[in-house]
């Protein structure tokens, strides 16, 4: 299997299972941005109400009605974050792709600072050659992982409970550089 296929599958599994195994009882999930059949296959492993669309979908939702939002290829902005904050329940969480510390330290820090204004927890996680952020209003991605969900997922190439935990661990220098910015 080529490296890019592994990277794509790592993306599909991590962007889906990290947030959906962190939130205690997600019901309504929005996936905003491009979706592949493989990403949808990972989402089908969870028995939740899942809707797909672009940023306009955020505008059509009732206030405080969504549990988890996955942004697949959407750059977070103040406007998108305001719309997310309007529709996300008080215990909701989001995940989105960002830049790695090595590729664009400033972008990672800016994304963490931006979501940190609305979320109690804002933590980067790394998988394959990608970095994403999980921002949560209540649930901590390593302390609150739902083992009854993460341990029973089948047909996985990348995600596991152990990878879920490990993806939030960074080398000492990066951890230190993000200490005042990431909300752990």
CSV table of N, CA and C in Angstrom, one decimal:
chain,number,residue,atom,x,y,z
A,1,UNK,N,0.9,-1.2,0.0
A,1,UNK,CA,0.0,0.0,0.0
A,1,UNK,C,0.9,1.2,0.0
A,2,UNK,N,0.6,2.2,-0.8
A,2,UNK,CA,1.4,3.4,-0.9
A,2,UNK,C,1.2,4.3,0.3
A,3,UNK,N,2.2,5.2,0.6
A,3,UNK,CA,2.1,6.1,1.7
A,3,UNK,C,0.9,7.0,1.6
A,4,UNK,N,0.6,7.5,0.5
A,4,UNK,CA,-0.6,8.4,0.3
A,4,UNK,C,-1.9,7.7,0.7
A,5,UNK,N,-2.0,6.4,0.3
A,5,UNK,CA,-3.2,5.7,0.7
A,5,UNK,C,-3.3,5.6,2.2
A,6,UNK,N,-2.2,5.3,2.9
A,6,UNK,CA,-2.2,5.2,4.3
A,6,UNK,C,-2.5,6.5,4.9
A,7,UNK,N,-2.0,7.6,4.4
A,7,UNK,CA,-2.2,8.9,4.9
A,7,UNK,C,-3.7,9.2,4.8
A,8,UNK,N,-4.3,8.9,3.6
A,8,UNK,CA,-5.7,9.2,3.4
A,8,UNK,C,-6.6,8.4,4.4
A,9,UNK,N,-6.2,7.1,4.6
A,9,UNK,CA,-7.0,6.3,5.5
A,9,UNK,C,-6.8,6.8,7.0
A,10,UNK,N,-5.6,7.2,7.3
A,10,UNK,CA,-5.4,7.7,8.6
A,10,UNK,C,-6.2,9.0,8.8
A,11,UNK,N,-6.3,9.8,7.8
A,11,UNK,CA,-7.1,11.0,7.9
A,11,UNK,C,-8.6,10.6,8.1
A,12,UNK,N,-9.1,9.7,7.3
A,12,UNK,CA,-10.5,9.3,7.4
A,12,UNK,C,-10.8,8.8,8.8
A,13,UNK,N,-10.0,7.9,9.3
A,13,UNK,CA,-10.3,7.3,10.5
A,13,UNK,C,-10.1,8.2,11.7
A,14,UNK,N,-9.1,9.0,11.7
A,14,UNK,CA,-8.8,9.9,12.8
A,14,UNK,C,-9.8,11.1,12.9
A,15,UNK,N,-10.1,11.6,11.8
A,15,UNK,CA,-11.1,12.8,11.8
A,15,UNK,C,-12.5,12.4,12.2
A,16,UNK,N,-12.8,11.1,12.0
A,16,UNK,CA,-14.1,10.6,12.4
A,16,UNK,C,-14.1,10.0,13.9
A,17,UNK,N,-13.2,9.1,14.1
A,17,UNK,CA,-13.2,8.3,15.4
A,17,UNK,C,-12.7,9.1,16.6
A,18,UNK,N,-11.7,10.0,16.4
A,18,UNK,CA,-11.3,10.8,17.6
A,18,UNK,C,-12.4,11.6,18.1
A,19,UNK,N,-13.2,12.4,17.3
A,19,UNK,CA,-14.2,13.2,17.9
A,19,UNK,C,-15.4,12.3,18.4
A,20,UNK,N,-15.8,11.3,17.6
A,20,UNK,CA,-16.9,10.5,17.9
A,20,UNK,C,-16.7,9.5,19.1
A,21,UNK,N,-15.4,9.3,19.4
A,21,UNK,CA,-15.1,8.5,20.6
A,21,UNK,C,-14.8,9.3,21.8
A,22,UNK,N,-14.8,10.6,21.6
A,22,UNK,CA,-14.5,11.6,22.7
A,22,UNK,C,-15.9,12.1,23.3
A,23,UNK,N,-16.8,12.5,22.5
A,23,UNK,CA,-18.1,13.0,23.0
A,23,UNK,C,-18.9,11.8,23.6
A,24,UNK,N,-19.4,12.1,24.8
A,24,UNK,CA,-20.1,11.0,25.5
A,24,UNK,C,-21.3,10.4,24.8
A,25,UNK,N,-22.2,11.3,24.3
A,25,UNK,CA,-23.5,10.8,23.7
A,25,UNK,C,-23.8,11.7,22.5
A,26,UNK,N,-23.0,11.6,21.4
A,26,UNK,CA,-23.3,12.4,20.3
A,26,UNK,C,-24.5,11.9,19.5
A,27,UNK,N,-25.4,12.7,19.1
A,27,UNK,CA,-26.6,12.3,18.3
A,27,UNK,C,-26.5,13.0,16.9
A,28,UNK,N,-26.3,14.3,16.9
A,28,UNK,CA,-26.3,15.0,15.6
A,28,UNK,C,-24.9,15.5,15.2
A,29,UNK,N,-24.5,15.0,14.1
A,29,UNK,CA,-23.1,15.2,13.6
A,29,UNK,C,-23.2,15.9,12.3
A,30,UNK,N,-22.4,17.0,12.1
A,30,UNK,CA,-22.3,17.7,10.8
A,30,UNK,C,-20.9,17.4,10.3
A,31,UNK,N,-20.8,17.1,9.0
A,31,UNK,CA,-19.5,17.0,8.3
A,31,UNK,C,-19.5,18.1,7.3
A,32,UNK,N,-18.7,19.1,7.4
A,32,UNK,CA,-18.6,20.2,6.6
A,32,UNK,C,-17.4,20.1,5.7
A,33,UNK,N,-17.6,20.2,4.4
A,33,UNK,CA,-16.4,20.1,3.4
A,33,UNK,C,-16.5,18.9,2.6
A,34,UNK,N,-15.4,18.7,1.9
A,34,UNK,CA,-15.3,17.5,1.0
A,34,UNK,C,-15.3,16.2,1.7
A,35,UNK,N,-16.1,15.2,1.2
A,35,UNK,CA,-16.1,13.9,1.8
A,35,UNK,C,-15.8,12.8,0.8
A,36,UNK,N,-15.0,11.9,1.1
A,36,UNK,CA,-14.8,10.8,0.2
A,36,UNK,C,-15.6,9.6,0.6
A,37,UNK,N,-15.8,8.6,-0.2
A,37,UNK,CA,-16.5,7.4,0.1
A,37,UNK,C,-15.9,6.7,1.3
A,38,UNK,N,-14.6,6.8,1.4
A,38,UNK,CA,-13.9,6.1,2.6
A,38,UNK,C,-14.2,6.8,3.9
A,39,UNK,N,-14.3,8.2,3.9
A,39,UNK,CA,-14.7,8.9,5.1
A,39,UNK,C,-16.1,8.5,5.5
A,40,UNK,N,-17.0,8.5,4.5
A,40,UNK,CA,-18.4,8.1,4.8
A,40,UNK,C,-18.4,6.7,5.4
A,41,UNK,N,-17.6,5.8,4.9
A,41,UNK,CA,-17.6,4.4,5.4
A,41,UNK,C,-17.2,4.4,6.9
A,42,UNK,N,-16.2,5.3,7.3
A,42,UNK,CA,-15.9,5.3,8.7
A,42,UNK,C,-17.0,5.9,9.5
A,43,UNK,N,-17.7,6.9,9.0
A,43,UNK,CA,-18.8,7.5,9.7
A,43,UNK,C,-20.0,6.5,9.9
A,44,UNK,N,-20.1,5.6,8.9
A,44,UNK,CA,-21.2,4.6,9.0
A,44,UNK,C,-21.0,3.6,10.1
A,45,UNK,N,-19.8,3.6,10.7
A,45,UNK,CA,-19.5,2.7,11.9
A,45,UNK,C,-20.1,3.2,13.2
A,46,UNK,N,-20.7,4.4,13.1
A,46,UNK,CA,-21.3,5.0,14.3
A,46,UNK,C,-22.8,5.2,14.0
A,47,UNK,N,-23.7,4.9,14.9
A,47,UNK,CA,-25.1,4.9,14.7
A,47,UNK,C,-25.8,6.3,15.0
A,48,UNK,N,-25.1,7.4,14.5
A,48,UNK,CA,-25.6,8.7,14.8
A,48,UNK,C,-26.3,9.3,13.6
A,49,UNK,N,-27.0,10.4,13.8
A,49,UNK,CA,-27.6,11.2,12.7
A,49,UNK,C,-26.5,12.1,12.1
A,50,UNK,N,-26.1,11.8,10.9
A,50,UNK,CA,-25.0,12.5,10.2
A,50,UNK,C,-25.4,13.2,9.0
A,51,UNK,N,-25.1,14.5,8.9
A,51,UNK,CA,-25.4,15.3,7.7
A,51,UNK,C,-24.2,15.8,7.1
A,52,UNK,N,-24.2,15.9,5.8
A,52,UNK,CA,-23.0,16.4,5.0
A,52,UNK,C,-23.4,17.7,4.3
A,53,UNK,N,-22.4,18.6,4.2
A,53,UNK,CA,-22.7,19.8,3.4
A,53,UNK,C,-21.5,20.8,3.4
A,54,UNK,N,-21.8,22.0,3.0
A,54,UNK,CA,-20.7,23.0,3.0
A,54,UNK,C,-21.0,24.0,4.1
A,55,UNK,N,-20.3,25.1,4.1
A,55,UNK,CA,-20.4,26.0,5.2
A,55,UNK,C,-21.8,26.6,5.3
A,56,UNK,N,-22.6,26.6,4.2
A,56,UNK,CA,-24.0,27.1,4.3
A,56,UNK,C,-24.9,26.2,5.2
A,57,UNK,N,-24.5,25.0,5.3
A,57,UNK,CA,-25.3,24.1,6.2
A,57,UNK,C,-25.3,24.6,7.6
A,58,UNK,N,-24.2,25.2,8.0
A,58,UNK,CA,-24.2,25.8,9.4
A,58,UNK,C,-25.3,26.8,9.6
A,59,UNK,N,-25.6,27.6,8.5
A,59,UNK,CA,-26.6,28.7,8.6
A,59,UNK,C,-28.0,28.1,8.7
A,60,UNK,N,-28.2,26.9,8.2
A,60,UNK,CA,-29.6,26.4,8.2
A,60,UNK,C,-29.9,25.6,9.4
A,61,UNK,N,-29.0,25.5,10.3
A,61,UNK,CA,-29.3,24.7,11.6
A,61,UNK,C,-29.9,25.5,12.7
A,62,UNK,N,-30.7,24.9,13.5
A,62,UNK,CA,-31.2,25.5,14.7
A,62,UNK,C,-30.1,25.7,15.7
A,63,UNK,N,-30.3,26.7,16.6
A,63,UNK,CA,-29.3,26.9,17.6
A,63,UNK,C,-29.2,25.8,18.6
A,64,UNK,N,-28.0,25.5,19.0
A,64,UNK,CA,-27.7,24.5,20.1
A,64,UNK,C,-28.3,23.2,19.8
A,65,UNK,N,-28.1,22.7,18.5
A,65,UNK,CA,-28.7,21.4,18.1
A,65,UNK,C,-27.7,20.4,17.6
A,66,UNK,N,-26.4,20.7,17.5
A,66,UNK,CA,-25.4,19.8,17.0
A,66,UNK,C,-24.4,19.4,18.1
A,67,UNK,N,-24.0,18.1,18.1
A,67,UNK,CA,-23.1,17.6,19.1
A,67,UNK,C,-21.6,17.7,18.6
A,68,UNK,N,-21.4,17.3,17.4
A,68,UNK,CA,-20.1,17.2,16.8
A,68,UNK,C,-20.0,17.8,15.4
A,69,UNK,N,-19.0,18.6,15.1
A,69,UNK,CA,-18.8,19.1,13.8
A,69,UNK,C,-17.4,18.7,13.3
A,70,UNK,N,-17.3,18.1,12.2
A,70,UNK,CA,-16.1,17.7,11.6
A,70,UNK,C,-15.9,18.5,10.3
A,71,UNK,N,-14.8,19.4,10.3
A,71,UNK,CA,-14.5,20.2,9.1
A,71,UNK,C,-13.4,19.4,8.4
A,72,UNK,N,-13.7,18.9,7.2
A,72,UNK,CA,-12.7,18.1,6.5
A,72,UNK,C,-11.6,18.9,5.8
A,73,UNK,N,-12.0,20.0,5.1
A,73,UNK,CA,-11.0,20.7,4.4
A,73,UNK,C,-11.3,22.2,4.4
A,74,UNK,N,-12.0,22.7,5.5
A,74,UNK,CA,-12.4,24.0,5.7
A,74,UNK,C,-11.4,24.7,6.6
A,75,UNK,N,-10.9,25.8,6.2
A,75,UNK,CA,-10.0,26.6,7.1
A,75,UNK,C,-10.9,27.3,8.1
A,76,UNK,N,-10.6,27.2,9.4
A,76,UNK,CA,-11.4,27.8,10.4
A,76,UNK,C,-11.2,29.3,10.4
A,77,UNK,N,-12.3,30.1,10.6
A,77,UNK,CA,-12.2,31.5,10.6
A,77,UNK,C,-13.2,32.0,11.7
A,78,UNK,N,-13.1,33.3,12.0
A,78,UNK,CA,-14.0,33.9,13.0
A,78,UNK,C,-15.4,33.7,12.6
A,79,UNK,N,-15.8,33.9,11.3
A,79,UNK,CA,-17.2,33.8,10.9
A,79,UNK,C,-17.6,32.3,11.0
A,80,UNK,N,-16.8,31.4,10.5
A,80,UNK,CA,-17.2,30.0,10.6
A,80,UNK,C,-17.3,29.6,12.1
A,81,UNK,N,-16.4,30.0,12.9
A,81,UNK,CA,-16.4,29.7,14.4
A,81,UNK,C,-17.7,30.3,15.0
A,82,UNK,N,-18.1,31.5,14.6
A,82,UNK,CA,-19.3,32.1,15.2
A,82,UNK,C,-20.5,31.3,14.8
A,83,UNK,N,-20.6,30.8,13.6
A,83,UNK,CA,-21.7,29.9,13.1
A,83,UNK,C,-21.7,28.6,13.9
A,84,UNK,N,-20.5,28.0,14.0
A,84,UNK,CA,-20.3,26.8,14.8
A,84,UNK,C,-20.8,27.0,16.2
A,85,UNK,N,-20.4,28.1,16.8
A,85,UNK,CA,-20.8,28.3,18.2
A,85,UNK,C,-22.3,28.5,18.4
A,86,UNK,N,-22.9,29.0,17.4
A,86,UNK,CA,-24.4,29.2,17.5
A,86,UNK,C,-25.1,27.8,17.4
A,87,UNK,N,-24.7,26.9,16.6
A,87,UNK,CA,-25.4,25.6,16.4
A,87,UNK,C,-24.9,24.5,17.4
A,88,UNK,N,-23.7,24.6,17.9
A,88,UNK,CA,-23.2,23.6,18.7
A,88,UNK,C,-23.8,23.6,20.1
A,89,UNK,N,-24.1,22.4,20.6
A,89,UNK,CA,-24.6,22.3,22.0
A,89,UNK,C,-23.6,22.7,23.0
A,90,UNK,N,-24.0,22.9,24.2
A,90,UNK,CA,-23.1,23.3,25.3
A,90,UNK,C,-22.0,22.3,25.6
A,91,UNK,N,-22.2,21.1,25.2
A,91,UNK,CA,-21.1,20.0,25.5
A,91,UNK,C,-20.5,19.6,24.1
A,92,UNK,N,-20.7,20.4,23.1
A,92,UNK,CA,-20.3,20.0,21.8
A,92,UNK,C,-18.8,20.1,21.5
A,93,UNK,N,-18.4,19.5,20.4
A,93,UNK,CA,-17.0,19.5,20.1
A,93,UNK,C,-16.8,19.6,18.5
A,94,UNK,N,-15.7,20.1,18.1
A,94,UNK,CA,-15.3,20.1,16.7
A,94,UNK,C,-13.9,19.6,16.5
A,95,UNK,N,-13.7,19.2,15.2
A,95,UNK,CA,-12.4,18.8,14.8
A,95,UNK,C,-12.1,19.4,13.4
A,96,UNK,N,-10.9,19.8,13.2
A,96,UNK,CA,-10.6,20.3,11.8
A,96,UNK,C,-9.1,20.2,11.6
A,97,UNK,N,-8.7,20.1,10.3
A,97,UNK,CA,-7.3,20.0,10.0
A,97,UNK,C,-6.6,21.4,10.1
A,98,UNK,N,-5.4,21.3,10.5
A,98,UNK,CA,-4.6,22.6,10.6
A,98,UNK,C,-3.2,22.2,10.0
A,99,UNK,N,-2.2,23.1,10.3
A,99,UNK,CA,-0.9,22.8,9.8
A,99,UNK,C,0.0,22.3,11.0
A,100,UNK,N,1.0,21.5,10.6
A,100,UNK,CA,1.8,20.9,11.6
A,100,UNK,C,2.7,22.0,12.2
A,101,UNK,N,3.2,21.8,13.4
A,101,UNK,CA,4.1,22.8,14.0
A,101,UNK,C,5.3,23.0,13.1
A,102,UNK,N,5.8,22.0,12.5
A,102,UNK,CA,7.0,22.1,11.7
A,102,UNK,C,6.8,22.8,10.4
A,103,UNK,N,5.6,22.6,9.8
A,103,UNK,CA,5.3,23.3,8.5
A,103,UNK,C,4.9,24.8,8.7
A,104,UNK,N,4.1,25.1,9.7
A,104,UNK,CA,3.6,26.4,9.8
A,104,UNK,C,3.1,26.6,11.3
A,105,UNK,N,4.1,26.9,12.1
A,105,UNK,CA,3.9,27.0,13.6
A,105,UNK,C,2.9,28.1,13.8
A,106,UNK,N,3.0,29.2,13.1
A,106,UNK,CA,2.1,30.4,13.3
A,106,UNK,C,0.6,30.0,13.0
A,107,UNK,N,0.4,29.3,11.9
A,107,UNK,CA,-1.0,28.8,11.6
A,107,UNK,C,-1.6,28.0,12.7
A,108,UNK,N,-0.8,27.0,13.2
A,108,UNK,CA,-1.2,26.1,14.2
A,108,UNK,C,-1.6,27.0,15.5
A,109,UNK,N,-0.7,27.9,15.9
A,109,UNK,CA,-1.0,28.7,17.0
A,109,UNK,C,-2.2,29.6,16.8
A,110,UNK,N,-2.3,30.2,15.6
A,110,UNK,CA,-3.5,31.0,15.4
A,110,UNK,C,-4.8,30.2,15.5
A,111,UNK,N,-4.8,29.0,14.9
A,111,UNK,CA,-6.0,28.2,14.9
A,111,UNK,C,-6.3,27.8,16.4
A,112,UNK,N,-5.3,27.5,17.2
A,112,UNK,CA,-5.6,27.1,18.6
A,112,UNK,C,-6.1,28.3,19.4
A,113,UNK,N,-5.5,29.5,19.1
A,113,UNK,CA,-5.9,30.7,19.8
A,113,UNK,C,-7.4,31.0,19.4
A,114,UNK,N,-7.7,30.9,18.1
A,114,UNK,CA,-9.0,31.3,17.7
A,114,UNK,C,-10.1,30.4,18.3
A,115,UNK,N,-9.9,29.1,18.3
A,115,UNK,CA,-10.9,28.2,18.9
A,115,UNK,C,-10.9,28.2,20.4
A,116,UNK,N,-9.7,28.6,20.9
A,116,UNK,CA,-9.6,28.7,22.4
A,116,UNK,C,-10.5,29.8,23.0
A,117,UNK,N,-11.0,30.8,22.1
A,117,UNK,CA,-11.9,31.8,22.6
A,117,UNK,C,-13.3,31.3,22.8
A,118,UNK,N,-13.6,30.1,22.3
A,118,UNK,CA,-15.0,29.6,22.4
A,118,UNK,C,-15.0,28.2,23.1
A,119,UNK,N,-13.9,27.6,23.2
A,119,UNK,CA,-13.9,26.2,23.7
A,119,UNK,C,-13.0,26.1,25.0
A,120,UNK,N,-13.4,25.2,25.9
A,120,UNK,CA,-12.7,25.0,27.1
A,120,UNK,C,-11.4,24.2,26.8
A,121,UNK,N,-11.5,23.3,25.9
A,121,UNK,CA,-10.3,22.5,25.5
A,121,UNK,C,-10.0,22.8,24.0
A,122,UNK,N,-8.8,23.0,23.7
A,122,UNK,CA,-8.3,23.1,22.3
A,122,UNK,C,-7.0,22.5,22.2
A,123,UNK,N,-6.9,21.2,21.6
A,123,UNK,CA,-5.7,20.5,21.6
A,123,UNK,C,-5.4,20.0,20.2
A,124,UNK,N,-4.1,20.1,19.8
A,124,UNK,CA,-3.7,19.5,18.5
A,124,UNK,C,-3.5,18.0,18.6
A,125,UNK,N,-3.7,17.3,17.5
A,125,UNK,CA,-3.4,15.9,17.5
A,125,UNK,C,-2.8,15.6,16.1
A,126,UNK,N,-1.9,14.6,16.1
A,126,UNK,CA,-1.1,14.4,14.9
A,126,UNK,C,-1.3,12.9,14.5
A,127,UNK,N,-1.4,12.7,13.2
A,127,UNK,CA,-1.5,11.3,12.6
A,127,UNK,C,-1.0,11.4,11.2
A,128,UNK,N,-0.3,10.3,10.8
A,128,UNK,CA,0.3,10.3,9.5
A,128,UNK,C,1.1,11.5,9.3
A,129,UNK,N,0.8,12.2,8.2
A,129,UNK,CA,1.5,13.5,7.9
A,129,UNK,C,0.6,14.7,8.1
A,130,UNK,N,-0.4,14.5,9.0
A,130,UNK,CA,-1.4,15.5,9.2
A,130,UNK,C,-1.5,15.9,10.7
A,131,UNK,N,-1.9,17.2,10.9
A,131,UNK,CA,-2.2,17.7,12.2
A,131,UNK,C,-3.6,18.2,12.2
A,132,UNK,N,-4.4,18.0,13.2
A,132,UNK,CA,-5.7,18.5,13.4
A,132,UNK,C,-5.9,19.0,14.8
A,133,UNK,N,-7.0,19.7,15.0
A,133,UNK,CA,-7.3,20.2,16.3
A,133,UNK,C,-8.6,19.7,16.8
A,134,UNK,N,-8.7,19.3,18.0
A,134,UNK,CA,-10.0,18.9,18.6
A,134,UNK,C,-10.3,20.0,19.6
A,135,UNK,N,-11.4,20.7,19.5
A,135,UNK,CA,-11.8,21.7,20.4
A,135,UNK,C,-13.2,21.3,21.0
A,136,UNK,N,-13.2,21.3,22.3
A,136,UNK,CA,-14.4,20.8,23.0
A,136,UNK,C,-14.9,21.8,24.1
A,137,UNK,N,-16.2,21.8,24.3
A,137,UNK,CA,-16.8,22.6,25.4
A,137,UNK,C,-16.8,21.8,26.7
A,138,UNK,N,-16.7,20.5,26.6
A,138,UNK,CA,-16.8,19.7,27.9
A,138,UNK,C,-15.9,18.5,27.9
A,139,UNK,N,-15.8,17.7,26.9
A,139,UNK,CA,-15.1,16.4,26.9
A,139,UNK,C,-13.6,16.5,26.5
A,140,UNK,N,-12.8,15.9,27.3
A,140,UNK,CA,-11.3,15.9,27.1
A,140,UNK,C,-11.0,14.7,26.2
A,141,UNK,N,-10.3,14.9,25.1
A,141,UNK,CA,-10.1,13.8,24.2
A,141,UNK,C,-9.3,12.6,24.7
A,142,UNK,N,-8.5,12.7,25.8
A,142,UNK,CA,-7.8,11.6,26.3
A,142,UNK,C,-8.4,11.1,27.6
A,143,UNK,N,-8.9,12.1,28.5
A,143,UNK,CA,-9.4,11.7,29.8
A,143,UNK,C,-10.9,11.1,29.6
A,144,UNK,N,-11.6,11.6,28.6
A,144,UNK,CA,-13.0,11.2,28.5
A,144,UNK,C,-13.3,10.2,27.3
A,145,UNK,N,-12.2,9.6,26.7
A,145,UNK,CA,-12.4,8.7,25.6
A,145,UNK,C,-13.4,7.6,26.0
A,146,UNK,N,-14.3,7.3,25.1
A,146,UNK,CA,-15.4,6.3,25.4
A,146,UNK,C,-14.9,4.9,24.9
A,147,UNK,N,-14.3,4.2,25.8
A,147,UNK,CA,-13.7,2.9,25.5
A,147,UNK,C,-14.7,1.9,24.9
A,148,UNK,N,-15.9,1.9,25.4
A,148,UNK,CA,-16.9,1.0,24.9
A,148,UNK,C,-17.2,1.3,23.4
A,149,UNK,N,-16.8,2.4,22.9
A,149,UNK,CA,-16.9,2.8,21.5
A,149,UNK,C,-15.6,2.5,20.8
A,150,UNK,N,-14.5,3.1,21.3
A,150,UNK,CA,-13.2,3.1,20.6
A,150,UNK,C,-12.7,1.6,20.5
A,151,UNK,N,-12.9,0.8,21.5
A,151,UNK,CA,-12.4,-0.5,21.5
A,151,UNK,C,-13.1,-1.5,20.6
A,152,UNK,N,-14.3,-1.2,20.2
A,152,UNK,CA,-15.1,-2.2,19.4
A,152,UNK,C,-15.2,-1.9,17.9
A,153,UNK,N,-14.6,-0.8,17.5
A,153,UNK,CA,-14.6,-0.5,16.1
A,153,UNK,C,-13.9,-1.5,15.3
A,154,UNK,N,-14.5,-1.9,14.2
A,154,UNK,CA,-13.9,-3.0,13.3
A,154,UNK,C,-13.3,-2.4,12.0
A,155,UNK,N,-12.5,-3.3,11.4
A,155,UNK,CA,-12.1,-3.0,10.0
A,155,UNK,C,-11.3,-1.7,9.9
A,156,UNK,N,-10.3,-1.5,10.8
A,156,UNK,CA,-9.6,-0.3,10.9
A,156,UNK,C,-8.1,-0.5,10.4
A,157,UNK,N,-7.5,0.4,9.7
A,157,UNK,CA,-6.1,0.4,9.3
A,157,UNK,C,-5.3,1.2,10.2
A,158,UNK,N,-5.8,2.3,10.8
A,158,UNK,CA,-4.9,3.2,11.6
A,158,UNK,C,-5.4,3.4,13.0
A,159,UNK,N,-6.7,3.8,13.1
A,159,UNK,CA,-7.2,4.2,14.5
A,159,UNK,C,-7.2,3.0,15.4
A,160,UNK,N,-6.9,3.3,16.7
A,160,UNK,CA,-7.1,2.4,17.8
A,160,UNK,C,-7.2,3.3,19.0
A,161,UNK,N,-7.6,2.7,20.1
A,161,UNK,CA,-7.7,3.5,21.4
A,161,UNK,C,-6.3,4.0,21.7
A,162,UNK,N,-5.2,3.2,21.5
A,162,UNK,CA,-3.9,3.6,21.9
A,162,UNK,C,-3.4,4.7,21.0
A,163,UNK,N,-3.7,4.7,19.6
A,163,UNK,CA,-3.3,5.7,18.7
A,163,UNK,C,-4.1,7.0,19.1
A,164,UNK,N,-5.3,6.9,19.5
A,164,UNK,CA,-6.1,8.0,19.9
A,164,UNK,C,-5.4,8.8,21.0
A,165,UNK,N,-5.0,8.1,22.0
A,165,UNK,CA,-4.2,8.7,23.1
A,165,UNK,C,-2.9,9.3,22.6
A,166,UNK,N,-2.2,8.5,21.9
A,166,UNK,CA,-0.8,8.9,21.5
A,166,UNK,C,-0.8,10.1,20.5
A,167,UNK,N,-1.9,10.2,19.8
A,167,UNK,CA,-1.9,11.3,18.8
A,167,UNK,C,-1.8,12.7,19.4
A,168,UNK,N,-2.2,12.8,20.7
A,168,UNK,CA,-2.2,14.1,21.4
A,168,UNK,C,-0.8,14.3,22.1
A,169,UNK,N,0.1,13.4,22.0
A,169,UNK,CA,1.4,13.6,22.6
A,169,UNK,C,2.4,14.2,21.6
A,170,UNK,N,3.1,15.2,22.0
A,170,UNK,CA,4.1,15.9,21.1
A,170,UNK,C,5.4,15.9,21.8
A,171,UNK,N,6.5,16.0,20.9
A,171,UNK,CA,7.8,16.2,21.5
A,171,UNK,C,7.9,17.3,22.5
A,172,UNK,N,8.8,17.2,23.5
A,172,UNK,CA,8.9,18.2,24.6
A,172,UNK,C,9.0,19.6,24.1
A,173,UNK,N,9.8,19.9,23.1
A,173,UNK,CA,10.0,21.3,22.6
A,173,UNK,C,8.7,21.9,22.1
A,174,UNK,N,7.9,21.0,21.3
A,174,UNK,CA,6.7,21.5,20.7
A,174,UNK,C,5.6,21.6,21.8
A,175,UNK,N,5.6,20.7,22.7
A,175,UNK,CA,4.6,20.7,23.9
A,175,UNK,C,4.9,22.1,24.6
A,176,UNK,N,6.1,22.4,24.9
A,176,UNK,CA,6.4,23.6,25.6
A,176,UNK,C,6.0,24.8,24.8
A,177,UNK,N,6.3,24.8,23.5
A,177,UNK,CA,6.0,26.0,22.7
A,177,UNK,C,4.5,26.2,22.6
A,178,UNK,N,3.7,25.2,22.8
A,178,UNK,CA,2.2,25.3,22.7
A,178,UNK,C,1.6,25.4,24.1
A,179,UNK,N,2.3,25.4,25.2
A,179,UNK,CA,1.8,25.3,26.5
A,179,UNK,C,0.9,26.4,26.8
A,180,UNK,N,1.2,27.6,26.5
A,180,UNK,CA,0.3,28.8,26.8
A,180,UNK,C,-0.8,29.0,25.8
A,181,UNK,N,-0.8,28.2,24.7
A,181,UNK,CA,-1.7,28.4,23.6
A,181,UNK,C,-2.8,27.3,23.6
A,182,UNK,N,-2.3,26.0,23.6
A,182,UNK,CA,-3.2,24.9,23.6
A,182,UNK,C,-3.9,24.9,25.0
A,183,UNK,N,-5.2,24.6,25.0
A,183,UNK,CA,-5.9,24.5,26.2
A,183,UNK,C,-6.2,23.0,26.5
A,184,UNK,N,-5.4,22.5,27.5
A,184,UNK,CA,-5.4,21.1,27.8
A,184,UNK,C,-6.2,20.8,29.0
